[in-house]
Coordinates of C-alpha atoms in Angstrom, one line a residue:
X1 CA -44.2 125.6 -112.0
X2 CA -41.6 122.7 -111.5
X3 CA -38.1 122.4 -110.7
X4 CA -36.0 119.4 -110.6
X5 CA -32.4 119.8 -108.9
X6 CA -29.8 117.2 -110.6
X7 CA -27.2 116.4 -107.9
X8 CA -24.0 114.0 -108.3
X9 CA -21.9 111.7 -106.0
X10 CA -22.2 110.8 -102.2
X11 CA -23.4 114.1 -100.3
X12 CA -20.3 113.0 -97.2
X13 CA -17.7 113.6 -100.2
X14 CA -19.7 116.1 -102.7
X15 CA -21.3 118.6 -101.1
X16 CA -23.3 120.4 -103.5
X17 CA -26.5 118.4 -103.1
X18 CA -26.8 120.7 -99.9
X19 CA -28.5 123.7 -102.6
X20 CA -31.0 120.9 -103.7
X21 CA -31.8 119.8 -99.7
X22 CA -31.7 123.7 -98.5
X23 CA -34.1 124.8 -100.9
X24 CA -36.4 122.0 -101.4
X25 CA -38.7 122.2 -98.6
X26 CA -39.2 126.1 -98.9
X27 CA -39.4 125.7 -102.6
X28 CA -42.8 123.7 -101.7
X29 CA -43.9 126.1 -99.5
X30 CA -43.8 128.6 -101.9
X31 CA -46.0 126.4 -104.4
X32 CA -43.5 124.9 -106.2
X33 CA -43.4 121.5 -107.5
X34 CA -39.9 119.9 -106.5
X35 CA -37.8 116.9 -107.7
X36 CA -34.2 115.9 -106.8
X37 CA -32.2 113.5 -108.9
X38 CA -29.7 111.8 -106.7
X39 CA -27.1 108.8 -106.5
X40 CA -28.8 105.9 -104.5
X41 CA -26.5 105.4 -101.5
X42 CA -27.1 104.9 -97.5
X43 CA -25.5 108.5 -96.8
X44 CA -27.9 110.4 -99.2
X45 CA -30.9 108.1 -98.6
X46 CA -30.4 109.3 -95.0
X47 CA -29.9 113.1 -95.8
X48 CA -32.8 113.2 -98.1
X49 CA -35.3 111.2 -95.3
X50 CA -34.0 114.2 -92.8
X51 CA -34.5 117.0 -94.8
X52 CA -37.3 116.2 -97.6
X53 CA -40.7 115.4 -96.6
X54 CA -43.4 113.6 -98.7
X55 CA -44.1 116.8 -101.3
X56 CA -40.2 116.1 -102.9
X57 CA -40.2 113.7 -105.4
X58 CA -37.0 111.8 -105.6
X59 CA -35.2 109.7 -108.4
X60 CA -32.6 107.4 -107.8
X61 CA -29.5 106.5 -109.9
X62 CA -27.3 103.8 -109.4
X63 CA -23.8 104.5 -108.9
X64 CA -22.2 104.2 -112.3
X65 CA -19.9 105.1 -115.0
X66 CA -20.5 108.7 -116.2
X67 CA -22.4 108.1 -119.4
X68 CA -24.8 105.4 -117.3
X69 CA -25.1 108.1 -114.8
X70 CA -25.9 111.1 -117.7
X71 CA -28.2 108.5 -119.8
X72 CA -30.5 107.8 -116.2
X73 CA -30.1 111.2 -115.6
X74 CA -31.9 112.0 -119.1
X75 CA -34.7 109.7 -118.7
X76 CA -35.4 110.8 -115.4
X77 CA -35.8 114.3 -116.2
X78 CA -37.9 113.6 -119.3
X79 CA -40.5 111.6 -117.0
X80 CA -40.4 114.6 -114.9
X81 CA -40.5 117.1 -117.2
X82 CA -39.5 120.3 -115.1
X83 CA -40.4 124.1 -116.4
X84 CA -36.6 124.5 -114.5
X85 CA -33.6 122.0 -114.2
X86 CA -31.3 123.3 -111.6
X87 CA -27.6 122.0 -112.3
X88 CA -26.1 121.7 -108.6
X89 CA -23.2 121.9 -110.3
X90 CA -22.0 121.4 -114.4
X91 CA -19.8 118.6 -114.8
X92 CA -19.4 116.0 -117.2
X93 CA -21.3 113.8 -114.9
X94 CA -23.9 116.1 -113.7
X95 CA -26.0 116.7 -116.9
X96 CA -28.7 115.7 -119.4
X97 CA -28.8 115.2 -123.3
X98 CA -31.2 118.1 -123.7
X99 CA -31.7 116.8 -127.4
X100 CA -33.5 113.6 -126.1
X101 CA -35.9 115.4 -123.9
X102 CA -39.2 116.0 -125.1
X103 CA -39.9 118.8 -123.4
X104 CA -36.8 121.2 -122.9
X105 CA -36.6 123.0 -119.5
X106 CA -34.9 126.1 -119.0
X107 CA -31.3 125.7 -117.5
X108 CA -30.1 126.9 -114.1
X109 CA -26.6 126.2 -113.4
X110 CA -25.0 126.6 -110.0
X111 CA -21.1 127.4 -109.9
X112 CA -20.1 126.9 -106.2
X113 CA -16.2 126.8 -107.0
X114 CA -13.6 127.8 -109.7
X115 CA -11.5 124.8 -110.0
X116 CA -10.3 125.3 -113.5
X117 CA -7.9 127.8 -111.5
X118 CA -7.2 125.1 -108.7
X119 CA -3.0 124.8 -109.1
X120 CA -3.3 121.9 -107.4
X121 CA -5.6 119.9 -109.7
X122 CA -4.2 118.3 -112.7
X123 CA -4.1 119.6 -115.8
X124 CA -6.7 117.5 -117.6
X125 CA -9.1 117.8 -114.6
X126 CA -8.5 121.9 -115.3
X127 CA -8.9 121.9 -118.5
X128 CA -12.1 119.7 -118.5
X129 CA -13.8 122.2 -115.6
X130 CA -12.7 125.1 -117.9
X131 CA -15.0 123.4 -120.7
X132 CA -17.5 123.4 -118.8
X133 CA -17.6 126.7 -117.1
X134 CA -17.2 128.1 -120.6
X135 CA -20.2 126.0 -122.0
X136 CA -22.3 127.3 -118.6
X137 CA -22.3 130.7 -120.2
X138 CA -23.6 129.5 -123.4
X139 CA -26.2 127.0 -122.2
X140 CA -27.4 128.5 -118.9
X141 CA -30.6 130.3 -118.9
X142 CA -30.0 131.6 -115.4
X143 CA -26.5 131.0 -113.5
X144 CA -26.2 131.2 -110.1
X145 CA -23.0 131.4 -108.0
X146 CA -22.4 130.5 -104.3
X147 CA -19.8 133.4 -103.4
X148 CA -19.5 137.3 -104.7
X149 CA -16.3 136.6 -106.2
X150 CA -17.6 133.8 -108.5
X151 CA -20.5 136.5 -109.3
X152 CA -18.4 139.1 -110.4
X153 CA -16.1 136.7 -111.9
X154 CA -18.9 135.4 -114.3
X155 CA -20.5 138.7 -114.9
X156 CA -16.8 139.2 -116.5
X157 CA -16.8 136.6 -118.9
X158 CA -20.3 137.2 -119.7
X159 CA -19.3 140.6 -120.7
X160 CA -16.6 139.2 -123.0
X161 CA -18.7 137.2 -124.7
X162 CA -21.5 139.3 -125.5
X163 CA -23.7 137.8 -123.1
X164 CA -24.2 140.6 -120.7
X165 CA -28.0 140.4 -120.5
X166 CA -27.8 136.6 -119.2
X167 CA -29.2 137.0 -115.4
X168 CA -26.3 135.9 -112.5
X169 CA -27.9 135.5 -109.2
X170 CA -25.4 135.7 -106.0
X171 CA -26.6 133.2 -103.4
X172 CA -24.6 131.8 -100.7
X173 CA -25.2 128.4 -98.8
X174 CA -27.3 129.4 -95.8
X175 CA -28.6 127.0 -92.6
X176 CA -31.6 125.6 -91.8
X177 CA -33.3 127.2 -88.8
X178 CA -34.1 123.6 -87.1
X179 CA -30.2 123.7 -86.5
X180 CA -30.1 124.8 -83.1
X181 CA -32.6 122.0 -82.1
X182 CA -30.2 120.1 -79.7
X183 CA -30.4 116.5 -78.3
X184 CA -29.8 117.1 -74.7
X185 CA -28.6 113.7 -73.0
X186 CA -26.2 114.1 -76.1
X187 CA -25.1 117.3 -74.7
X188 CA -24.8 116.4 -71.2
X189 CA -22.7 113.5 -72.2
X190 CA -20.5 115.9 -73.9
X191 CA -19.9 118.4 -71.4
X192 CA -18.8 115.7 -68.7
X193 CA -16.0 115.2 -71.4
X194 CA -15.1 119.0 -72.3
X195 CA -14.3 119.2 -68.3
X196 CA -15.4 122.8 -68.3
X197 CA -12.7 123.9 -70.9
X198 CA -13.0 126.9 -73.5
X199 CA -14.4 124.8 -76.4
X200 CA -13.4 125.9 -80.0
X201 CA -15.2 123.9 -82.7
X202 CA -13.7 123.4 -86.5
X203 CA -15.7 121.5 -88.9
X204 CA -15.2 120.4 -92.1
X205 CA -12.1 118.5 -93.9
X206 CA -9.3 117.4 -92.0
X207 CA -6.7 118.6 -94.9
X208 CA -3.8 121.0 -94.9
X209 CA -4.8 123.7 -97.1
X210 CA -8.5 124.0 -95.2
X211 CA -6.0 125.6 -92.1
X212 CA -5.8 122.2 -90.4
X213 CA -2.4 122.9 -89.1
X214 CA -2.5 126.3 -88.4
X215 CA -5.4 125.6 -85.9
X216 CA -2.9 123.2 -84.5
X217 CA -0.4 125.3 -84.2
X218 CA -1.9 128.2 -82.7
X219 CA -3.1 125.6 -80.2
X220 CA 0.8 124.8 -79.6
X221 CA 1.3 128.9 -79.0
X222 CA -0.7 129.4 -76.5
X223 CA 0.8 130.9 -73.2
X224 CA 0.8 127.8 -70.4
X225 CA -2.1 130.1 -68.7
X226 CA -4.2 129.4 -71.4
X227 CA -4.6 125.5 -71.3
X228 CA -7.9 125.4 -70.9
X229 CA -8.9 125.6 -74.5
X230 CA -9.8 122.6 -76.2
X231 CA -9.7 122.5 -79.9
X232 CA -12.7 120.5 -80.9
X233 CA -12.2 119.1 -84.8
X234 CA -15.3 117.6 -86.3
X235 CA -14.6 116.1 -89.7
X236 CA -12.6 113.5 -92.0
X237 CA -9.7 114.0 -94.3
X238 CA -6.3 113.0 -95.9
X239 CA -4.2 114.7 -93.5
X240 CA -6.1 113.7 -90.0
X241 CA -3.2 110.9 -89.4
X242 CA -0.5 113.5 -90.1
X243 CA -2.5 116.2 -88.2
X244 CA -3.3 113.3 -84.4
X245 CA 0.7 113.0 -84.8
X246 CA 1.8 116.8 -85.3
X247 CA -0.8 117.2 -81.9
X248 CA 1.3 114.4 -80.5
X249 CA 4.7 115.9 -81.3
X250 CA 3.9 119.2 -80.2
X251 CA 2.8 118.0 -76.8
X252 CA -0.9 119.5 -77.3
X253 CA -2.8 115.9 -77.7
X254 CA -4.8 116.3 -74.5
X255 CA -5.9 119.7 -75.8
X256 CA -7.3 118.7 -78.9
X257 CA -10.4 116.6 -79.5
X258 CA -10.3 114.7 -83.3
X259 CA -14.2 114.0 -83.1
X260 CA -13.9 112.2 -86.9
X261 CA -17.3 112.2 -88.9
X262 CA -20.3 113.2 -86.6
X263 CA -23.6 112.3 -88.0
X264 CA -25.9 115.3 -89.3
X265 CA -28.8 114.5 -86.5
X266 CA -25.9 114.8 -83.8
X267 CA -24.3 118.1 -85.5
X268 CA -26.3 120.3 -83.1
X269 CA -25.3 119.2 -80.1
X270 CA -21.6 119.6 -81.2
X271 CA -22.2 123.7 -82.2
X272 CA -24.1 124.0 -79.5
X273 CA -21.7 123.7 -77.1
X274 CA -19.2 125.6 -78.8
X275 CA -17.2 129.0 -77.4
X276 CA -16.3 130.1 -80.5
X277 CA -15.8 128.9 -84.0
X278 CA -12.8 128.7 -86.2
X279 CA -13.0 128.9 -90.0
X280 CA -9.6 129.4 -91.7
X281 CA -9.1 130.5 -95.1
X282 CA -6.3 131.2 -97.4
X283 CA -5.6 134.4 -99.7
X284 CA -5.7 131.8 -103.1
X285 CA -8.5 132.1 -105.7
X286 CA -9.5 128.4 -104.7
X287 CA -10.8 130.1 -101.0
X288 CA -12.0 133.4 -102.7
X289 CA -14.6 131.2 -105.0
X290 CA -15.7 129.0 -102.9
X291 CA -18.8 129.7 -100.1
X292 CA -17.8 128.2 -97.0
X293 CA -21.0 126.5 -96.1
X294 CA -20.0 125.4 -92.5
X295 CA -19.3 129.1 -91.4
X296 CA -23.6 130.1 -92.0
X297 CA -24.2 126.9 -89.7
X298 CA -22.5 128.3 -87.0
X299 CA -24.4 131.6 -87.0
X300 CA -27.3 130.5 -85.1
X301 CA -25.6 130.1 -82.4
X302 CA -24.4 133.2 -81.4
X303 CA -20.7 132.4 -80.7
X304 CA -17.0 134.3 -82.3
X305 CA -16.2 132.9 -85.7
X306 CA -12.3 133.4 -85.8
X307 CA -11.5 133.5 -89.5
X308 CA -9.5 135.1 -92.2
X309 CA -10.4 138.4 -94.6
X310 CA -11.1 136.1 -97.5
X311 CA -14.0 135.7 -99.5
X312 CA -17.4 135.3 -98.4
X313 CA -16.0 135.6 -94.6
X314 CA -15.6 139.1 -95.1
X315 CA -19.4 139.8 -96.7
X316 CA -20.5 138.0 -93.2
X317 CA -18.6 139.3 -90.7
X318 CA -17.6 143.1 -89.8
X319 CA -16.2 143.0 -86.4
X320 CA -12.0 143.4 -87.3
X321 CA -11.0 141.5 -83.7
X322 CA -12.8 137.9 -85.7
X323 CA -10.2 138.5 -88.2
X324 CA -6.6 136.5 -88.4
X325 CA -4.1 136.8 -91.5
X326 CA -4.1 133.7 -93.4
X327 CA -1.8 131.3 -91.8
X328 CA -1.2 133.2 -89.1
X329 CA -1.1 130.6 -86.3
X330 CA 0.1 133.5 -83.6
X331 CA -2.5 135.6 -84.6
X332 CA -5.0 132.9 -83.8
X333 CA -3.5 132.4 -80.4
X334 CA -3.9 135.5 -79.7
X335 CA -7.8 135.5 -80.9
X336 CA -8.5 132.5 -78.6
X337 CA -6.6 134.4 -75.7
X338 CA -9.3 137.2 -76.2
X339 CA -11.9 134.8 -76.1
X340 CA -10.9 133.6 -72.7
X341 CA -10.3 137.2 -71.4
X342 CA -14.3 137.1 -72.0
X343 CA -13.9 139.7 -75.2
X344 CA -17.6 140.7 -76.3
X345 CA -17.8 140.5 -80.2
X346 CA -20.4 142.3 -83.1
X347 CA -21.8 139.5 -84.6
X348 CA -23.9 139.2 -87.5
X349 CA -27.8 138.1 -87.4
X350 CA -28.2 134.8 -88.8
X351 CA -32.0 135.5 -89.7
X352 CA -31.2 136.7 -93.4
X353 CA -28.4 133.3 -93.6
X354 CA -31.3 131.1 -93.7
X355 CA -32.1 128.6 -96.4
X356 CA -36.1 130.2 -96.2
X357 CA -34.6 133.2 -97.0
X358 CA -32.2 132.0 -99.4
X359 CA -35.2 130.2 -101.2
X360 CA -37.3 133.4 -101.5
X361 CA -34.4 134.9 -103.5
X362 CA -34.0 131.9 -105.2
X363 CA -37.8 131.6 -106.4
X364 CA -37.7 135.3 -107.4
X365 CA -34.5 135.3 -109.4
X366 CA -35.4 132.3 -111.6
X367 CA -39.3 133.7 -112.0
X368 CA -37.4 136.7 -113.5
X369 CA -38.9 139.3 -111.0
X370 CA -35.1 140.5 -110.0
X371 CA -31.6 139.1 -110.5
X372 CA -29.2 139.9 -107.5

């Protein structure tokens, strides 16, 4: 069987390519012929080079307007002739003109967010997102959802449209088993910089609606006796400079490390030195619907992840001491204090959340043996 993953954009800005990269080698191990269609840029070439081997066929399209991108993708898919075409997202850019294909593949469509319900998005983009959400109900042969919320949401929409027999698979993101392979020399340099402090790591976008200022305010609320806690922020984003200014205003700049963008091959060293991780979420449809991929990357390191009882975090974690109410910086400060007191937490196994295990599920689901 042949499968082609259709992706769009630069992986540093659009993370949906992680699905293709996570599954590619493992599907090849299961006997699938795997192809990935991706935009040609240095970041994508580096990531695909790191995570794929020579069994994976790559087709590169140039950065261009939407019409040219769809045209290039249509040509590539026509050449590849896959049995399954997997859309890592379904958007105006990330599709093919099916009527132009000499062999029409079965279509798997992934939903990893619910843009039509994101209030911060402009009305036209929300309307366009709703169009492709509705279109997927009719066009897809199999729908894959990255969160439990989306799985239930799309099953309900299929039911309302008389399409309840269409298979829907719940398939969150995952982690690579190699993530615990670390560069010891880099680890040693980072240890010297951290100076023996309790290292609390957040990895993700530096934006307010991802809980950035909740974390900073929690650091400001920590009792003076807890000043050996270091908040280690990995990532970029539109609110990064505001966050730096906020840390200075609160007098906590010495206890916050803004690491900025960290190359994928160096992430393991940063994560391996964490004493805990923070994954803030808000009680919004946006956060219930999305799958926070970084959380799965934390699991193999067997350290507590302080998060909120929202969405996929409730599926992963079961120790109530790991949760704090959304936006409650005081409660997060209490959790960080527990960490310094040596609390032991009930942590989930990481084995069932690897890309290898997710690939078994995907392969079985789309081959029709079961739908999760």
